Tab-separated table of C-alpha atoms and ligand atoms in Angstrom:
chain	number	residue	atom	x	y	z
I	968	UNK	CA	-20.144	-22.761	-5.555
I	969	UNK	CA	-20.167	-19.426	-3.776
I	970	UNK	CA	-18.198	-16.477	-5.051
I	971	UNK	CA	-15.992	-16.743	-1.973
I	972	UNK	CA	-15.189	-20.406	-2.523
I	973	UNK	CA	-14.463	-19.651	-6.178
I	974	UNK	CA	-12.127	-16.844	-5.187
I	975	UNK	CA	-10.341	-18.978	-2.608
I	976	UNK	CA	-10.010	-21.834	-5.094
I	977	UNK	CA	-8.611	-19.473	-7.711
I	978	UNK	CA	-6.163	-18.163	-5.123
I	979	UNK	CA	-5.170	-21.678	-4.163
I	980	UNK	CA	-4.525	-22.587	-7.823
I	981	UNK	CA	-2.331	-19.491	-8.145
I	982	UNK	CA	-0.618	-20.460	-4.906
I	983	UNK	CA	-0.055	-23.958	-6.266
I	984	UNK	CA	1.657	-22.427	-9.259
I	985	UNK	CA	3.771	-20.231	-6.977
I	986	UNK	CA	4.659	-23.243	-4.839
I	987	UNK	CA	5.562	-25.310	-7.903
I	988	UNK	CA	7.749	-22.492	-9.175
I	989	UNK	CA	9.402	-22.252	-5.771
I	990	UNK	CA	10.086	-25.999	-5.721
I	991	UNK	CA	11.703	-25.795	-9.133
I	992	UNK	CA	13.854	-22.931	-7.876
I	993	UNK	CA	14.788	-24.934	-4.782
I	994	UNK	CA	15.709	-27.936	-6.917
I	995	UNK	CA	18.163	-25.693	-8.747
I	996	UNK	CA	19.717	-24.588	-5.496
I	997	UNK	CA	18.131	-21.121	-5.353
I	998	UNK	CA	16.391	-19.826	-2.247
I	999	UNK	CA	12.597	-20.244	-2.371
I	1000	UNK	CA	11.162	-17.604	-0.095
I	1001	UNK	CA	7.570	-16.504	-0.001
I	1002	UNK	CA	6.417	-12.912	-0.168
I	1003	UNK	CA	3.439	-11.518	1.729
I	1004	UNK	CA	1.302	-11.826	-1.390
I	1005	UNK	CA	2.360	-15.360	-2.303
I	1006	UNK	CA	2.128	-16.680	1.266
I	1007	UNK	CA	-1.350	-15.135	1.660
I	1008	UNK	CA	-2.432	-16.522	-1.718
I	1009	UNK	CA	-1.528	-19.951	-0.365
I	1010	UNK	CA	-4.341	-19.426	2.151
I	1011	UNK	CA	-6.791	-17.965	-0.364
I	1012	UNK	CA	-6.218	-14.396	0.849
I	1013	UNK	CA	-4.928	-11.182	-0.652
I	1014	UNK	CA	-2.241	-9.185	1.180
I	1015	UNK	CA	-2.427	-5.492	0.361
I	1016	UNK	CA	-0.949	-2.164	1.334
I	1017	UNK	CA	-1.924	1.480	1.260
I	1018	UNK	CA	0.034	3.288	-1.446
I	1019	UNK	CA	0.779	6.971	-1.967
I	1020	UNK	CA	1.184	8.039	-5.596
I	1021	UNK	CA	3.955	10.482	-4.763
I	1022	UNK	CA	6.252	7.654	-3.595
I	1023	UNK	CA	5.930	5.519	-6.714
I	1024	UNK	CA	8.996	7.224	-8.202
I	1025	UNK	CA	11.191	5.950	-5.351
I	1026	UNK	CA	12.769	2.744	-6.612
I	1027	UNK	CA	13.082	0.993	-3.240
I	1028	UNK	CA	9.435	1.804	-2.404
I	1029	UNK	CA	8.165	0.460	-5.695
I	1030	UNK	CA	10.471	-2.582	-5.673
I	1031	UNK	CA	9.147	-3.560	-2.229
I	1032	UNK	CA	5.539	-2.883	-3.218
I	1033	UNK	CA	5.798	-4.892	-6.426
I	1034	UNK	CA	7.621	-7.801	-4.832
I	1035	UNK	CA	5.477	-8.229	-1.731
I	1036	UNK	CA	1.858	-7.164	-2.206
I	1037	UNK	CA	-1.113	-8.484	-4.177
I	1038	UNK	CA	-3.544	-5.605	-3.545
I	1039	UNK	CA	-3.267	-1.840	-3.111
I	1040	UNK	CA	-5.442	0.849	-1.537
I	1041	UNK	CA	-4.790	4.470	-2.531
I	1042	UNK	CA	-4.017	6.105	0.831
I	1043	UNK	CA	-5.475	9.540	0.004
I	1044	UNK	CA	-5.896	9.755	-3.761
I	1045	UNK	CA	-9.514	8.527	-4.028
I	1046	UNK	CA	-10.834	10.677	-1.195
I	1047	UNK	CA	-13.392	13.349	-1.989
I	1048	UNK	CA	-10.967	16.290	-1.710
I	1049	UNK	CA	-8.614	14.636	-4.199
I	1050	UNK	CA	-11.286	13.475	-6.660
I	1051	UNK	CA	-13.831	16.306	-6.684
I	1052	UNK	CA	-12.205	19.377	-5.123
I	1053	UNK	CA	-14.887	21.639	-6.550
I	1054	UNK	CA	-18.358	20.629	-7.603
I	1055	UNK	CA	-18.402	18.520	-10.749
I	1056	UNK	CA	-14.682	18.983	-11.373
I	1057	UNK	CA	-13.212	15.496	-11.212
I	1058	UNK	CA	-9.437	15.023	-10.911
I	1059	UNK	CA	-8.432	11.396	-11.228
I	1060	UNK	CA	-4.717	11.854	-12.038
I	1061	UNK	CA	-3.033	10.593	-8.845
I	1062	UNK	CA	-5.542	7.791	-8.325
I	1063	UNK	CA	-5.133	6.741	-11.965
I	1064	UNK	CA	-1.381	6.543	-11.423
I	1065	UNK	CA	-1.875	3.995	-8.623
I	1066	UNK	CA	-4.526	1.982	-10.453
I	1067	UNK	CA	-2.435	1.812	-13.635
I	1068	UNK	CA	0.616	0.728	-11.663
I	1069	UNK	CA	-1.355	-1.949	-9.791
I	1070	UNK	CA	-2.931	-3.294	-12.960
I	1071	UNK	CA	0.468	-3.463	-14.639
I	1072	UNK	CA	1.681	-5.674	-11.799
I	1073	UNK	CA	-1.452	-7.824	-11.582
I	1074	UNK	CA	-2.486	-6.420	-8.201
I	1075	UNK	CA	-6.077	-5.909	-7.062
I	1076	UNK	CA	-7.257	-2.449	-5.999
I	1077	UNK	CA	-9.439	-1.492	-3.005
I	1078	UNK	CA	-11.318	1.750	-3.456
I	1079	UNK	CA	-11.102	4.136	-0.484
I	1080	UNK	CA	-13.436	5.924	0.039
I	1081	UNK	CA	-16.695	7.231	-1.453
I	1082	UNK	CA	-18.480	8.950	1.468
I	1083	UNK	CA	-16.534	10.154	4.521
I	1084	UNK	CA	-16.802	13.171	6.813
I	1085	UNK	CA	-13.027	13.814	6.595
I	1086	UNK	CA	-10.966	15.113	3.678
I	1087	UNK	CA	-14.229	16.531	2.444
I	1088	UNK	CA	-13.977	19.826	0.541
I	1089	UNK	CA	-15.799	22.713	2.172
I	1090	UNK	CA	-18.222	23.160	-0.737
I	1091	UNK	CA	-19.931	19.894	0.212
I	1092	UNK	CA	-20.675	21.098	3.736
I	1093	UNK	CA	-22.216	24.286	2.339
I	1094	UNK	CA	-24.972	22.521	0.366
I	1095	UNK	CA	-28.614	22.231	1.421
I	1096	UNK	CA	-30.151	18.769	1.902
I	1097	UNK	CA	-31.494	18.079	-1.575
I	1098	UNK	CA	-28.399	19.474	-3.257
I	1099	UNK	CA	-26.203	17.426	-0.941
I	1100	UNK	CA	-28.138	14.251	-1.779
I	1101	UNK	CA	-27.595	14.724	-5.503
I	1102	UNK	CA	-23.944	15.742	-4.980
I	1103	UNK	CA	-23.334	12.572	-2.935
I	1104	UNK	CA	-24.968	10.317	-5.499
I	1105	UNK	CA	-23.209	12.079	-8.359
I	1106	UNK	CA	-19.840	11.713	-6.615
I	1107	UNK	CA	-20.363	7.994	-6.013
I	1108	UNK	CA	-21.557	7.396	-9.553
I	1109	UNK	CA	-18.817	9.344	-11.335
I	1110	UNK	CA	-16.018	7.907	-9.208
I	1111	UNK	CA	-17.211	4.311	-9.450
I	1112	UNK	CA	-17.926	4.668	-13.124
I	1113	UNK	CA	-14.383	5.896	-13.796
I	1114	UNK	CA	-12.912	2.776	-12.173
I	1115	UNK	CA	-15.628	0.320	-13.177
I	1116	UNK	CA	-14.236	-3.200	-13.422
I	1117	UNK	CA	-10.921	-2.198	-11.815
I	1118	UNK	CA	-11.818	-2.203	-8.098
I	1119	UNK	CA	-12.420	-5.420	-6.181
I	1120	UNK	CA	-13.960	-3.731	-3.094
I	1121	UNK	CA	-15.093	-0.169	-2.346
I	1122	UNK	CA	-15.293	1.447	1.071
I	1123	UNK	CA	-18.668	2.991	0.306
I	1124	UNK	CA	-19.128	4.705	3.666
I	1125	UNK	CA	-16.258	5.274	6.082
I	1126	UNK	CA	-16.369	5.983	9.825
I	1127	UNK	CA	-20.022	6.978	10.165
I	1128	UNK	CA	-20.298	6.031	13.852
I	1129	UNK	CA	-19.138	7.868	16.960
I	1130	UNK	CA	-16.485	6.553	19.309
I	1131	UNK	CA	-17.429	5.762	22.887
I	1132	UNK	CA	-20.408	4.054	24.364
I	1133	UNK	CA	-23.308	5.819	22.653
I	1134	UNK	CA	-23.457	3.743	19.496
I	1135	UNK	CA	-24.690	6.916	17.807
I	1136	UNK	CA	-23.943	8.117	14.287
I	1137	UNK	CA	-21.152	10.636	13.900
I	1138	UNK	CA	-22.098	14.205	13.043
I	1139	UNK	CA	-21.232	15.048	9.414
I	1140	UNK	CA	-22.859	17.028	6.606
I	1141	UNK	CA	-24.395	13.748	5.390
I	1142	UNK	CA	-25.696	12.623	8.778
I	1143	UNK	CA	-26.840	16.061	9.849
I	1144	UNK	CA	-28.687	16.950	6.644
I	1145	UNK	CA	-29.787	13.578	5.251
I	1146	UNK	CA	-30.235	11.576	8.461
I	1147	UNK	CA	-29.469	7.881	9.059
I	1148	UNK	CA	-30.739	7.000	5.595
I	1149	UNK	CA	-27.668	8.452	3.849
I	1150	UNK	CA	-25.715	5.218	4.410
I	1151	UNK	CA	-28.370	3.048	2.824
I	1152	UNK	CA	-28.734	5.491	-0.055
I	1153	UNK	CA	-24.972	5.506	-0.658
I	1154	UNK	CA	-24.892	1.690	-0.847
I	1155	UNK	CA	-27.864	1.549	-3.231
I	1156	UNK	CA	-26.286	4.153	-5.502
I	1157	UNK	CA	-22.988	2.299	-5.400
I	1158	UNK	CA	-24.594	-1.023	-6.397
I	1159	UNK	CA	-26.159	0.608	-9.428
I	1160	UNK	CA	-22.907	2.319	-10.412
I	1161	UNK	CA	-20.750	-0.865	-10.415
I	1162	UNK	CA	-22.745	-4.041	-9.751
I	1163	UNK	CA	-19.577	-6.174	-9.826
I	1164	UNK	CA	-17.699	-4.379	-7.046
I	1165	UNK	CA	-17.920	-5.580	-3.440
I	1166	UNK	CA	-19.451	-2.843	-1.302
I	1167	UNK	CA	-17.978	-2.416	2.185
I	1168	UNK	CA	-18.705	-0.394	5.301
I	1169	UNK	CA	-15.341	0.538	6.898
I	1170	UNK	CA	-14.532	1.785	10.413
I	1171	UNK	CA	-11.996	1.859	13.285
I	1172	UNK	CA	-12.394	0.959	16.966
I	1173	UNK	CA	-14.854	-1.670	15.803
I	1174	UNK	CA	-12.229	-4.427	15.956
I	1175	UNK	CA	-13.534	-6.016	19.158
I	1176	UNK	CA	-17.041	-6.353	20.559
I	1177	UNK	CA	-17.951	-2.917	21.963
I	1178	UNK	CA	-20.714	-0.319	21.751
I	1179	UNK	CA	-19.445	1.062	18.439
I	1180	UNK	CA	-19.069	-2.321	16.749
I	1181	UNK	CA	-22.460	-3.345	18.177
I	1182	UNK	CA	-24.004	-0.329	16.428
I	1183	UNK	CA	-22.336	-1.229	13.126
I	1184	UNK	CA	-23.393	-4.839	13.617
I	1185	UNK	CA	-27.023	-3.776	14.086
I	1186	UNK	CA	-26.868	-1.686	10.914
I	1187	UNK	CA	-25.400	-4.535	8.836
I	1188	UNK	CA	-27.960	-6.965	10.242
I	1189	UNK	CA	-30.745	-4.565	9.322
I	1190	UNK	CA	-29.295	-4.037	5.811
I	1191	UNK	CA	-29.107	-7.798	5.220
I	1192	UNK	CA	-32.673	-8.265	6.509
I	1193	UNK	CA	-34.055	-5.536	4.233
I	1194	UNK	CA	-31.970	-6.345	1.164
I	1195	UNK	CA	-29.875	-3.177	1.247
I	1196	UNK	CA	-26.816	-4.087	-0.859
I	1197	UNK	CA	-23.775	-4.620	1.376
I	1198	UNK	CA	-21.102	-7.267	0.767
I	1199	UNK	CA	-18.358	-6.640	3.270
I	1200	UNK	CA	-17.272	-4.901	6.448
I	1201	UNK	CA	-13.789	-3.417	6.792
I	1202	UNK	CA	-12.010	-3.453	10.143
I	1203	UNK	CA	-9.305	-0.807	10.007
I	1204	UNK	CA	-7.241	-2.324	12.836
I	1205	UNK	CA	-5.030	0.619	13.836
I	1206	UNK	CA	-3.445	-0.674	17.039
I	1207	UNK	CA	-1.111	0.803	19.644
I	1208	UNK	CA	-0.484	0.265	23.374
I	1209	UNK	CA	-3.540	2.362	24.260
I	1210	UNK	CA	-5.666	0.488	21.742
I	1211	UNK	CA	-4.252	-3.056	21.529
I	1212	UNK	CA	-5.457	-5.999	19.457
I	1213	UNK	CA	-8.648	-6.992	21.326
I	1214	UNK	CA	-8.824	-10.490	22.779
I	1215	UNK	CA	-12.175	-11.008	21.028
I	1216	UNK	CA	-10.872	-9.824	17.644
I	1217	UNK	CA	-11.532	-13.143	15.894
I	1218	UNK	CA	-14.917	-13.592	17.573
I	1219	UNK	CA	-15.938	-10.127	16.421
I	1220	UNK	CA	-14.893	-10.821	12.813
I	1221	UNK	CA	-16.799	-14.090	12.994
I	1222	UNK	CA	-20.062	-12.556	14.220
I	1223	UNK	CA	-20.068	-10.119	11.306
I	1224	UNK	CA	-19.228	-12.937	8.871
I	1225	UNK	CA	-22.162	-14.877	10.297
I	1226	UNK	CA	-24.449	-12.072	9.100
I	1227	UNK	CA	-23.560	-13.086	5.545
I	1228	UNK	CA	-20.922	-10.489	4.665
I	1229	UNK	CA	-17.223	-10.852	3.924
I	1230	UNK	CA	-14.840	-9.242	6.360
I	1231	UNK	CA	-11.541	-7.568	5.484
I	1232	UNK	CA	-8.695	-6.136	7.549
I	1233	UNK	CA	-8.373	-2.812	5.770
I	1234	UNK	CA	-5.788	-0.489	7.388
I	1235	UNK	CA	-3.679	-2.680	9.641
I	1236	UNK	CA	-0.814	-1.113	11.543
I	1237	UNK	CA	0.446	-1.966	15.007
I	1238	UNK	CA	2.762	0.411	16.839
I	1239	UNK	CA	5.755	-1.132	18.596
I	1240	UNK	CA	8.807	-3.165	17.683
I	1241	UNK	CA	10.514	-6.514	18.011
I	1242	UNK	CA	8.820	-9.651	19.208
I	1243	UNK	CA	5.834	-7.891	20.846
I	1244	UNK	CA	4.887	-6.256	17.556
I	1245	UNK	CA	5.568	-9.514	15.706
I	1246	UNK	CA	3.238	-11.473	17.998
I	1247	UNK	CA	0.451	-8.934	17.554
I	1248	UNK	CA	0.772	-9.052	13.772
I	1249	UNK	CA	0.747	-12.850	13.799
I	1250	UNK	CA	-2.385	-12.870	15.958
I	1251	UNK	CA	-4.235	-10.577	13.549
I	1252	UNK	CA	-3.268	-12.734	10.563
I	1253	UNK	CA	-4.280	-15.916	12.387
I	1254	UNK	CA	-7.655	-14.394	13.304
I	1255	UNK	CA	-8.348	-13.578	9.656
I	1256	UNK	CA	-7.275	-17.065	8.573
I	1257	UNK	CA	-9.602	-18.627	11.149
I	1258	UNK	CA	-12.648	-16.810	9.724
I	1259	UNK	CA	-13.548	-18.315	6.377
I	1260	UNK	CA	-15.209	-15.116	5.151
I	1261	UNK	CA	-12.120	-13.010	5.923
I	1262	UNK	CA	-10.919	-12.442	2.363
I	1263	UNK	CA	-7.713	-10.479	2.909
I	1264	UNK	CA	-5.600	-8.014	4.812
I	1265	UNK	CA	-4.218	-4.588	3.950
I	1266	UNK	CA	-1.464	-2.882	5.926
I	1267	UNK	CA	-1.602	0.908	6.050
I	1268	UNK	CA	1.646	1.608	4.225
I	1269	UNK	CA	4.782	-0.034	2.838
I	1270	UNK	CA	7.432	1.443	5.122
I	1271	UNK	CA	7.555	2.937	8.611
I	1272	UNK	CA	9.071	6.125	7.226
I	1273	UNK	CA	5.881	7.087	5.333
I	1274	UNK	CA	3.354	5.821	7.864
I	1275	UNK	CA	0.764	8.326	9.157
I	1276	UNK	CA	2.116	7.178	12.543
I	1277	UNK	CA	5.789	6.901	11.587
I	1278	UNK	CA	6.901	7.631	15.182
I	1279	UNK	CA	5.225	4.397	16.248
I	1280	UNK	CA	7.043	2.301	13.593
I	1281	UNK	CA	3.836	0.334	12.973
I	1282	UNK	CA	4.543	-1.417	9.654
I	1283	UNK	CA	6.338	-4.504	8.317
I	1284	UNK	CA	9.342	-2.777	6.677
I	1285	UNK	CA	11.553	-0.234	8.406
I	1286	UNK	CA	12.648	3.054	6.868
I	1287	UNK	CA	15.342	1.246	4.833
I	1288	UNK	CA	12.835	-1.303	3.530
I	1289	UNK	CA	14.399	-4.023	5.660
I	1290	UNK	CA	11.992	-6.706	6.820
I	1291	UNK	CA	11.146	-6.460	10.520
I	1292	UNK	CA	10.471	-9.367	12.890
I	1293	UNK	CA	6.772	-8.621	12.320
I	1294	UNK	CA	7.256	-9.427	8.631
I	1295	UNK	CA	8.726	-12.839	9.434
I	1296	UNK	CA	5.905	-13.469	11.901
I	1297	UNK	CA	3.291	-12.699	9.241
I	1298	UNK	CA	4.976	-15.013	6.730
I	1299	UNK	CA	5.158	-17.750	9.371
I	1300	UNK	CA	1.499	-17.264	10.362
I	1301	UNK	CA	0.539	-17.608	6.708
I	1302	UNK	CA	2.495	-20.848	6.548
I	1303	UNK	CA	4.993	-19.346	4.104
I	1304	UNK	CA	8.686	-19.981	3.681
I	1305	UNK	CA	10.711	-17.251	5.395
I	1306	UNK	CA	13.979	-15.680	4.233
I	1307	UNK	CA	15.688	-16.412	0.938
I	1308	UNK	CA	16.536	-14.371	-2.101
I	1309	UNK	CA	13.771	-11.840	-1.825
I	1310	UNK	CA	15.510	-8.807	-0.409
I	1311	UNK	CA	15.416	-7.427	3.055
I	1312	UNK	CA	16.529	-10.356	5.165
I	1313	UNK	CA	20.278	-10.138	5.707
I	1314	UNK	CA	21.808	-13.572	5.307
I	1315	UNK	CA	19.205	-14.809	2.842
I	1316	UNK	CA	21.103	-15.351	-0.421
I	1317	UNK	CA	24.248	-13.589	-1.603
I	1318	UNK	CA	24.473	-9.809	-1.783
I	1319	UNK	CA	25.046	-8.824	-5.403
I	1320	UNK	CA	24.815	-5.704	-7.524
I	1321	UNK	CA	25.497	-4.507	-11.025
I	1322	UNK	CA	26.839	-1.213	-12.297
I	1323	UNK	CA	25.880	0.355	-15.614
I	1324	UNK	CA	27.373	3.487	-17.142
I	1325	UNK	CA	25.845	6.340	-19.169
I	1326	UNK	CA	27.407	9.565	-20.437
I	1327	UNK	CA	24.796	12.148	-19.468
I	1328	UNK	CA	26.437	15.349	-20.790
I	1329	UNK	CA	29.255	16.131	-23.178
I	1330	UNK	CA	31.102	19.317	-24.147
I	1331	UNK	CA	34.442	20.209	-25.772
I	1332	UNK	CA	36.535	20.085	-22.605
I	1333	UNK	CA	34.719	17.411	-20.585
I	1334	UNK	CA	31.763	15.158	-19.904
I	1335	UNK	CA	29.458	13.990	-17.109
I	1336	UNK	CA	29.092	10.286	-16.414
I	1337	UNK	CA	26.484	8.480	-14.348
I	1338	UNK	CA	26.771	4.962	-12.904
I	1339	UNK	CA	23.569	3.200	-11.842
I	1340	UNK	CA	23.958	0.586	-9.114
I	1341	UNK	CA	21.194	-2.020	-8.990
I	1342	UNK	CA	20.874	-4.545	-6.157
I	1343	UNK	CA	20.455	-8.204	-7.108
I	1344	UNK	CA	17.809	-10.525	-5.726
I	1345	UNK	CA	18.321	-9.597	-2.062
I	1346	UNK	CA	18.639	-6.331	-0.197
I	1347	UNK	CA	22.119	-4.896	0.232
I	1348	UNK	CA	23.542	-2.518	2.805
I	1349	UNK	CA	26.585	-1.341	0.829
I	1350	UNK	CA	28.185	-1.459	-2.636
I	1351	UNK	CA	31.453	-0.591	-4.341
I	1352	UNK	CA	32.661	-0.213	-7.925
I	1353	UNK	CA	35.533	1.317	-9.879
I	1354	UNK	CA	35.715	3.845	-12.692
I	1355	UNK	CA	38.960	3.804	-14.722
I	1356	UNK	CA	39.811	6.847	-16.847
I	1357	UNK	CA	42.170	7.034	-19.816
I	1358	UNK	CA	45.035	9.501	-19.073
I	1359	UNK	CA	45.295	12.411	-19.336
I	1360	UNK	CA	41.570	12.569	-18.349
I	1361	UNK	CA	41.015	13.722	-14.755
I	1362	UNK	CA	37.980	13.546	-12.468
I	1363	UNK	CA	36.844	17.006	-11.439
I	1364	UNK	CA	33.934	16.236	-9.128
I	1365	UNK	CA	31.793	13.331	-7.855
I	1366	UNK	CA	28.254	13.386	-6.381
I	1367	UNK	CA	26.097	10.832	-4.578
I	1368	UNK	CA	29.165	8.648	-4.112
I	1369	UNK	CA	32.313	8.679	-1.993
I	1370	UNK	CA	35.507	8.361	-4.122
I	1371	UNK	CA	39.139	7.330	-3.469
I	1372	UNK	CA	41.868	7.192	-6.153
I	1373	UNK	CA	44.901	5.045	-6.926
I	1374	UNK	CA	48.348	6.643	-6.825
I	1375	UNK	CA	48.226	7.658	-10.496
I	1376	UNK	CA	44.765	9.160	-10.102
I	1377	UNK	CA	43.268	7.109	-12.946
I	1378	UNK	CA	41.290	4.460	-11.050
I	1379	UNK	CA	38.529	5.824	-8.871
I	1380	UNK	CA	36.870	3.472	-6.339
I	1381	UNK	CA	33.376	4.684	-5.399
I	1382	UNK	CA	31.384	3.697	-2.312
I	1383	UNK	CA	27.992	5.012	-1.110
I	1384	UNK	CA	27.459	8.267	0.719
I	1385	UNK	CA	23.851	8.167	1.953
I	1386	UNK	CA	22.699	5.568	-0.561
I	1387	UNK	CA	24.186	2.239	0.534
I	1388	UNK	CA	20.973	0.415	1.494
I	1389	UNK	CA	18.981	-0.877	-1.435
I	1390	UNK	CA	16.022	-3.253	-1.479
I	1391	UNK	CA	16.226	-6.224	-3.834
I	1392	UNK	CA	16.143	-4.956	-7.417
I	1393	UNK	CA	16.285	-1.299	-6.352
I	1394	UNK	CA	18.706	1.216	-7.865
I	1395	UNK	CA	20.682	4.287	-6.990
I	1396	UNK	CA	23.231	6.239	-9.010
I	1397	UNK	CA	26.307	8.406	-8.599
I	1398	UNK	CA	27.693	10.920	-11.050
I	1399	UNK	CA	31.001	12.568	-11.906
I	1400	UNK	CA	32.528	15.241	-14.135
I	1401	UNK	CA	35.682	14.452	-16.106
I	1402	UNK	CA	38.091	16.894	-17.771
I	1403	UNK	CA	38.990	15.403	-21.153
I	1404	UNK	CA	42.448	17.014	-21.527
I	1405	UNK	CA	42.352	15.950	-25.166
I	1406	UNK	CA	40.996	12.382	-24.701
I	1407	UNK	CA	37.381	11.524	-25.410
I	1408	UNK	CA	37.719	7.850	-24.357
I	1409	UNK	CA	34.844	6.317	-22.378
I	1410	UNK	CA	35.635	5.345	-18.794
I	1411	UNK	CA	35.653	1.643	-17.897
I	1412	UNK	CA	33.315	0.742	-15.056
I	1413	UNK	CA	34.442	-2.295	-13.060
I	1414	UNK	CA	32.409	-5.026	-11.423
I	1415	UNK	CA	30.024	-4.051	-8.638
I	1416	UNK	CA	30.458	-5.774	-5.277
I	1417	UNK	CA	27.873	-5.624	-2.471
I	1418	UNK	CA	27.494	-6.566	1.163
U	1090	G3I	O1	-0.053	16.450	0.481
U	1090	G3I	C1	-0.077	17.515	1.446
U	1090	G3I	C2	1.184	18.337	1.361
U	1090	G3I	O2	1.227	18.963	0.094
U	1090	G3I	C3	1.191	19.350	2.489
U	1090	G3I	O3	2.387	20.055	2.475
U	1090	G3I	C4	1.033	18.666	3.830
U	1090	G3I	C5	0.961	19.667	4.976
U	1090	G3I	O4	0.154	19.223	6.020
U	1090	G3I	O5	-0.150	17.895	3.807
U	1090	G3I	C6	-0.162	16.887	2.818
U	1090	G3I	O6	-1.379	16.177	2.897
U	1090	G3I	C7	-1.508	15.291	3.994
U	1090	G3I	C8	-1.867	13.925	3.441
U	1090	G3I	O7	-2.124	13.005	4.497
U	1090	G3I	C9	-0.767	13.350	2.556
U	1090	G3I	O8	0.381	13.112	3.295
U	1090	G3I	C10	-2.621	15.785	4.903
U	1090	G3I	O9	-2.227	16.993	5.521
U	1090	G3I	C11	-2.928	14.750	5.952
U	1090	G3I	O10	-4.073	15.158	6.681
U	1090	G3I	C12	-3.230	13.414	5.301
U	1090	G3I	O11	-3.410	12.458	6.303
U	1090	G3I	C13	-4.096	11.289	5.917
U	1090	G3I	C14	-5.278	11.066	6.843
U	1090	G3I	O12	-5.927	9.856	6.496
U	1090	G3I	C15	-6.276	12.199	6.736
U	1090	G3I	O13	-7.382	11.957	7.492
U	1090	G3I	C16	-3.142	10.122	6.021
U	1090	G3I	O14	-2.116	10.248	5.015
U	1090	G3I	C17	-3.898	8.799	5.791
U	1090	G3I	O15	-3.045	7.721	6.112
U	1090	G3I	C18	-5.099	8.749	6.722
U	1090	G3I	O16	-5.802	7.559	6.441
U	1090	G3I	C19	-6.950	7.324	7.255
U	1090	G3I	C20	-7.925	6.536	6.422
U	1090	G3I	O17	-8.195	7.225	5.219
U	1090	G3I	C21	-9.211	6.273	7.191
U	1090	G3I	N1	-8.936	5.655	8.456
U	1090	G3I	C22	-7.961	6.303	9.288
U	1090	G3I	C23	-6.660	6.515	8.527
U	1090	G3I	C24	-5.588	7.089	9.412
U	1090	G3I	O18	-5.915	8.404	9.808
C-alpha cells in the first residue's frame, strides 16, 4: 500500500467516524452540517488555511479556524526574516504559537517556507557564495530540526522561476551566487534534516500549462530521474479576473502527479463575489478531487478582512466570519452536507447565546462588572441581556454595550454597539461601573437572547 493510499484510507476512516457522529446527531434532531475539514476528510483530503499568529487572540477568528480547518500554514511566521533575522539568531516564538495551537486542535501543519528570495533579511544577500551555501543549509537544518515530526509538508524552495515566457530562474542571492544547483542542494539538505516530512517545490502562475509551469515540470522530471528528493509540488492558485482559474488546471495538476509527486493547492484565493466566485472555488476543488495524488487544499487566510488582497474579498468567510456562497460551493463540491448548526449560515439552527458575569474591580464606593456573551452553535448577528441592580445601587457608565433602563433605573437592558456579530462559539463582553450607595449586592444577569 502506498503512503498516499494509506493516508487517504486513514482520512476515510476518520470521515466515517465524522459521518457516523453526524448521523447520530441527526437522529436526535440536531443539524448535521459538515465543515471544510470534515467534508474534505470524506474525500481523503485535508482542507487548510494560512494563519497569522497575531490574530489567534481574536475569538471569532480562532473559533472559525478551529471549527473549519484540518491543516494550517503560518502565513509569515516561518519565513527567513521571522526565523533568522540575524545570522544564527533563531526566533521561533510566533511560529511556535501557531504550531502549538494547531497541535492542540489536531490540525496538520504545512511549513512555509525554507528558501525564498522574498522576506529575506539583508544579511543573507551580503554573503559570498561559500558563506551563503552554509547559511542556507544551516537555516534549513535548524528550522526543520526545530519542528521535526510536526510538519506534514515543507515548501523547501518557493518561487524560484521567473514569470513570463522565458522559463528562466528568478534572480535571487541563491540563484545568482550558487547557480541552478541551489534548489537541488536545498532539497537534499531538507531530506537529511527531517526524512519524514514531505518536501515540496511551491510557486504561482504555474497553475495551468505555460512556459513557467513547463520549466518547473522539467525540473521536477529531472529531479525524479536523478533521485533528487522531492515529494510534492505546490500550486499557489492566487486567482483574480486578470489571472483566472485556467481551463487546463486539472490537466496541469495531473501531468505533475504523473511524474510521481503529490500535488497540493497551497495558497488558494479567488477574488470576486457571489456565484462567479463560488463556481471558481468549486472548480478548483473538483480539479483536486479528480487527481488522485492531489492530497489537499489550503486557502490563503480565514477571513476576507485579513487577506493580503482584502480589497478583492477572495476568501470563504467575509469580514464578519459569515460563510459566503463560495463556502457553500466548496462544501457541495466535496460532497458535504451544507448549513446546519455550525455557525455562519443564517437560518441553520436556532440563534442562541449565554451571558456570564464577573466582578472585575471593587472599591469602597463601587465596582466594575463584566458580562461575557458567547454565541451558541451557530453564528449570531445580535444579542440582548439584562442586568438588574439592587437599589440604591446605580449604574454610572457602560462600555462595549448599548444600555436602556426601566422607569426605576434598576433594570438595564444591554444590546451590542459594534459587537453584535459573533461566529458560533465566539465571545464578546461589555462592562459597567456601579455606585454601591451602601449596597454590595451582586447584580443579577438575565437570560441572553440572540438573533
Ligand atoms: O507585521 C508588520 C507590521 O508590524 C508593520 O506595521 C506593517 C507595515 O507594512 O507590515 C507588517 O508586515 C507585513 C506582513 O505581511 C504581515 O502583515 C509586511 O509588510 C507584508 O509585506 C507581509 O506581506 C506578506 C507577503 O507574503 C510578503 O511577501 C503577506 O502577509 C503574505 O500573505 C504573503 O504571502 C505570500 C506567500 O508567502 C508566497 N506566495 C505569495 C503570497 C502572497 O503574496
